[in-house]
Every structure is written in C-alpha cells, then in structure tokens.
Short mmCIF file of C-alpha atoms in Angstrom, two decimals:
data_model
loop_
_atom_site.label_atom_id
_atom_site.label_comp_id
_atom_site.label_asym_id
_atom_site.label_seq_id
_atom_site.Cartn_x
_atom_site.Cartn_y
_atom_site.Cartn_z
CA UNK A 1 41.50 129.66 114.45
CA UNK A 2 39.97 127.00 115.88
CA UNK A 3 38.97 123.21 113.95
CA UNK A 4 35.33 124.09 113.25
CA UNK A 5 36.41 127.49 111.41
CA UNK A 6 39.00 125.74 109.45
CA UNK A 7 36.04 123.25 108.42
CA UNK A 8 33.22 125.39 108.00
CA UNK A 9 35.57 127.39 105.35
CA UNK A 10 36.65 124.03 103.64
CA UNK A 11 32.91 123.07 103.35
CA UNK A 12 31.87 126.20 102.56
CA UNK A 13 29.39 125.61 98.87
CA UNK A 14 30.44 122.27 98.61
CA UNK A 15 27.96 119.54 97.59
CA UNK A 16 28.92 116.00 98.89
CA UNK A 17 30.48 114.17 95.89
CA UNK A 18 27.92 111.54 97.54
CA UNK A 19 24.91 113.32 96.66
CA UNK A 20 22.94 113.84 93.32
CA UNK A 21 24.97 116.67 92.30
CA UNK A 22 22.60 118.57 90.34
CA UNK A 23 20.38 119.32 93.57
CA UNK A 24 23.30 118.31 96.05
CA UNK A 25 20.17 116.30 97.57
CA UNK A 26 21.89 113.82 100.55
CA UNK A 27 21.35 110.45 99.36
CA UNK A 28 20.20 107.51 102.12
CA UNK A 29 23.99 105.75 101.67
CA UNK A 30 26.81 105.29 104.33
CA UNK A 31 29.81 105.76 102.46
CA UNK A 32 32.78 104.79 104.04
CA UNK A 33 36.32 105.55 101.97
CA UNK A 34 39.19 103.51 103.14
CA UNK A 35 42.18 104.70 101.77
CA UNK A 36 45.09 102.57 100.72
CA UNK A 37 48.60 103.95 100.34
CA UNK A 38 50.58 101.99 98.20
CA UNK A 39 54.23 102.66 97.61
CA UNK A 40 55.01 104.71 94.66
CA UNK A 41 57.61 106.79 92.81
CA UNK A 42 57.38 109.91 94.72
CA UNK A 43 58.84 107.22 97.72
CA UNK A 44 62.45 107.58 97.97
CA UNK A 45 63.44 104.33 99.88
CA UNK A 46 61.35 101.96 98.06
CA UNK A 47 62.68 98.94 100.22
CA UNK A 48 61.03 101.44 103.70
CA UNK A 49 58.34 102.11 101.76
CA UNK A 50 56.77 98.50 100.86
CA UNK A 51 57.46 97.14 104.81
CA UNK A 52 56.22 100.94 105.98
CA UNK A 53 52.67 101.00 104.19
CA UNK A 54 52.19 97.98 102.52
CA UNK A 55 49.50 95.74 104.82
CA UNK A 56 48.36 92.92 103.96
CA UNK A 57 45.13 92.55 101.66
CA UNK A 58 43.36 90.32 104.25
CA UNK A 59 44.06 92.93 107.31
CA UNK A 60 42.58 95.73 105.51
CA UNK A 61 39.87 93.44 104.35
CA UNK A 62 39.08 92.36 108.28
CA UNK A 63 39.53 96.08 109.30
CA UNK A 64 36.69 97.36 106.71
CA UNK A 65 34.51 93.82 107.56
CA UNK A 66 34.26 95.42 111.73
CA UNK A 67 33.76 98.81 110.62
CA UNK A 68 30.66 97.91 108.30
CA UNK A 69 29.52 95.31 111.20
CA UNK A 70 29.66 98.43 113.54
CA UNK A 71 27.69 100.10 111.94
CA UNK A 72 25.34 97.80 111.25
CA UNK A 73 24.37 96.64 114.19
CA UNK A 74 23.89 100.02 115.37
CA UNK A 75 21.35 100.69 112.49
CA UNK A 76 18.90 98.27 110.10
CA UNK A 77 18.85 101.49 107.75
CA UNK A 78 22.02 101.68 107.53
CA UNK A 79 22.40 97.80 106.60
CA UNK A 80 21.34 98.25 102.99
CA UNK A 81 23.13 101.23 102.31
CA UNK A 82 26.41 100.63 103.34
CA UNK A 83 28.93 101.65 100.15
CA UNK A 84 32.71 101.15 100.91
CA UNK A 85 34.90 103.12 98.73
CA UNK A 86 38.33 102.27 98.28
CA UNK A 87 40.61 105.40 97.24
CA UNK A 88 44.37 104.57 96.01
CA UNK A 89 46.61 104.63 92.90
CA UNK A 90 48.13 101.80 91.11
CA UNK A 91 46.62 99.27 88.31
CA UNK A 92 43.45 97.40 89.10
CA UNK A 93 44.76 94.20 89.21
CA UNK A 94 46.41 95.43 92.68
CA UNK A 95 43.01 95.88 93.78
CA UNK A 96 40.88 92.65 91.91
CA UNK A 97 40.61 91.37 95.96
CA UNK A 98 38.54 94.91 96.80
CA UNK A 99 36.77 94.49 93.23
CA UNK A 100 35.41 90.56 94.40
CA UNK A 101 34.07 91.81 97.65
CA UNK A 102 31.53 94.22 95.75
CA UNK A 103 33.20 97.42 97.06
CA UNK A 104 33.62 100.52 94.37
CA UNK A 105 37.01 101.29 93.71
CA UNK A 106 38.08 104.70 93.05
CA UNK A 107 41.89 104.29 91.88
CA UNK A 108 44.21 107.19 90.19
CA UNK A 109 41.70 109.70 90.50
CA UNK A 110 42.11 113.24 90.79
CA UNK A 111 44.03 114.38 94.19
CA UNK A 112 40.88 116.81 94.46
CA UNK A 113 37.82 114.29 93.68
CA UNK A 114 39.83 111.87 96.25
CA UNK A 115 40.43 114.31 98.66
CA UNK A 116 36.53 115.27 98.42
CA UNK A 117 35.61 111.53 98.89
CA UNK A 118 37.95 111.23 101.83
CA UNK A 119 36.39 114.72 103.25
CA UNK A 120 32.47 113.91 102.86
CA UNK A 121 32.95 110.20 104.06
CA UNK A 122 30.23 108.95 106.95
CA UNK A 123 33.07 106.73 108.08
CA UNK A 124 36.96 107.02 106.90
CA UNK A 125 39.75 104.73 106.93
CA UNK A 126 43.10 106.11 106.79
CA UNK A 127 46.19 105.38 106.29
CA UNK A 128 49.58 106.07 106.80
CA UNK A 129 49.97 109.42 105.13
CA UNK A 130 49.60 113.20 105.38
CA UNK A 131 47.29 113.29 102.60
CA UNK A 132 44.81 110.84 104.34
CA UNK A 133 45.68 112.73 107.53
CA UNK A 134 44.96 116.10 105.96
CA UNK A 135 41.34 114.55 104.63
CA UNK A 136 40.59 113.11 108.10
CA UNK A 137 41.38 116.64 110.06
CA UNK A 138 38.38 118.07 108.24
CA UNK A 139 36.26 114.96 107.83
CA UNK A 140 33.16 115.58 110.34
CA UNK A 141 32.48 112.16 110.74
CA UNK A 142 33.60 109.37 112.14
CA UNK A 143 37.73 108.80 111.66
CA UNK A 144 39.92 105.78 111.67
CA UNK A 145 43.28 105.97 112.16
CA UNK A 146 46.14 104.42 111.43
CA UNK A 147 49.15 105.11 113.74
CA UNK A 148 51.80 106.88 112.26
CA UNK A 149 54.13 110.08 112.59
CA UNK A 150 51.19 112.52 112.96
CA UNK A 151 49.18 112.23 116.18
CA UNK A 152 45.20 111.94 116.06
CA UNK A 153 42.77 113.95 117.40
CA UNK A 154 40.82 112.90 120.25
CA UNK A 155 37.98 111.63 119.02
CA UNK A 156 39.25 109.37 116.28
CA UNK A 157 39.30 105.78 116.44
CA UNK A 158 42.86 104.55 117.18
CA UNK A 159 43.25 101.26 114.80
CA UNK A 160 45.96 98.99 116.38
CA UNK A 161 48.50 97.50 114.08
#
C-alpha cells in the first residue's frame, strides 16, 4: 500500500476542521499548527523527559517567526491570512508567551480534533513524538520536522536543533 492510498483513505469525507463546516467551503487562511510536546504523566523518566522535549519558549518562537516569513514572502495573499495554531496539553499559563504573540492556542483538546488540526495543516510543526509524527505522515502539505527516533520522509523540512 503505498503513502497516497493510506492518505486518500484517511481523508476520505473529511471536511478540513479549517473550513466552515456546514458547507466544508476552504476558507482563504494558512493555518500552520505547531505542536508542542510537553512532558507529562504518561512520561516515565520525568528528569529525560523535560531535557528530551522541553525547548525553550524563544526557539520555538524564532522557529514559527521563519516559517510565517517563508511564507510570506513567497505570497502577499498569504500575508493576511496567516493563522498559527499551537496544539499541546498543559495549563494556559504554560502557554501566556504563545497567547501575547496573537497565535490561537488549542491546548487539552481532544486527541482526534488535534490530530485533525495537525492532519489538514498548510504548514506543520512537529515535534518530538509519534503522535506528531503519525499527523505529519498523512499531512499533504508542507512538514517540519523535528529530529528524533523516527526518520522523515523525503520531502519534509529537516529543522536543526
């Protein structure tokens, strides 16, 4: 079974969770959904977990700053209708940095509306988990990814850190 199978049955009578979902109409926004993997109680070595995911506010704010810039510059349409998403879990005062920078944040939702986001984004940041990998593997977009255990696909863009 080959990658475009596996997403054409994953997509298959799905509306964007972008769109106006009553006439899954495509909206004129660039979404992109960064997601942010905090450490949490499913983590077994807490002490791995914090040096292994946890980086720092102001990286992941200068990673999302060039991806937006990329974008555009390649596009004036696209300028105005840039939306960044940030998926995660954990209380919103974690996340009051995210908040002052005018981006949406979309924290301890539902593993399937997140997973949805992460799926239907124009432009994905991932990080260092299955779950984001998982999301990214069917994303049809454009992919950024975050080194880890898992190897990307070809055409992702390789984030060094």
């Amino acid at each position: 079974v080959h990658l475009a199978s596996i997403r054409d049955l994953f997509f298959q009578d799905k509306c964007s969770p972008f769109v106006n979902t009553s006439e899954c109409v495509d909206t004129d926004l660039f979404n992109i959904v960064v997601h942010i993997r905090r450490p949490n109680s499913h983590d077994q070595d807490m002490v791995h977990s914090i040096i292994y995911y946890n980086f720092n506010d102001h990286y992941i704010l200068s990673l999302i700053d060039a991806v937006v810039k990329k974008y555009t510059a390649e596009s004036s349409h696209i300028k105005d209708n840039v939306r960044v998403h940030i998926v995660s879990q954990g209380p919103s005062e974690q996340f009051e940095i995210y908040k002052s920078m005018g981006y949406i944040l979309r924290l301890n939702e539902s593993i399937e509306d997140t997973f949805l986001l992460m799926t239907f984004a124009d432009a994905l940041i991932t990080a260092k988990s299955s779950f984001s990998y998982i999301a990214a593997y069917l994303n049809k977009n454009d992919v950024y990814y975050t080194k880890f255990w898992h190897n990307p696909l070809r055409h992702w863009y390789k984030i060094l850190n």
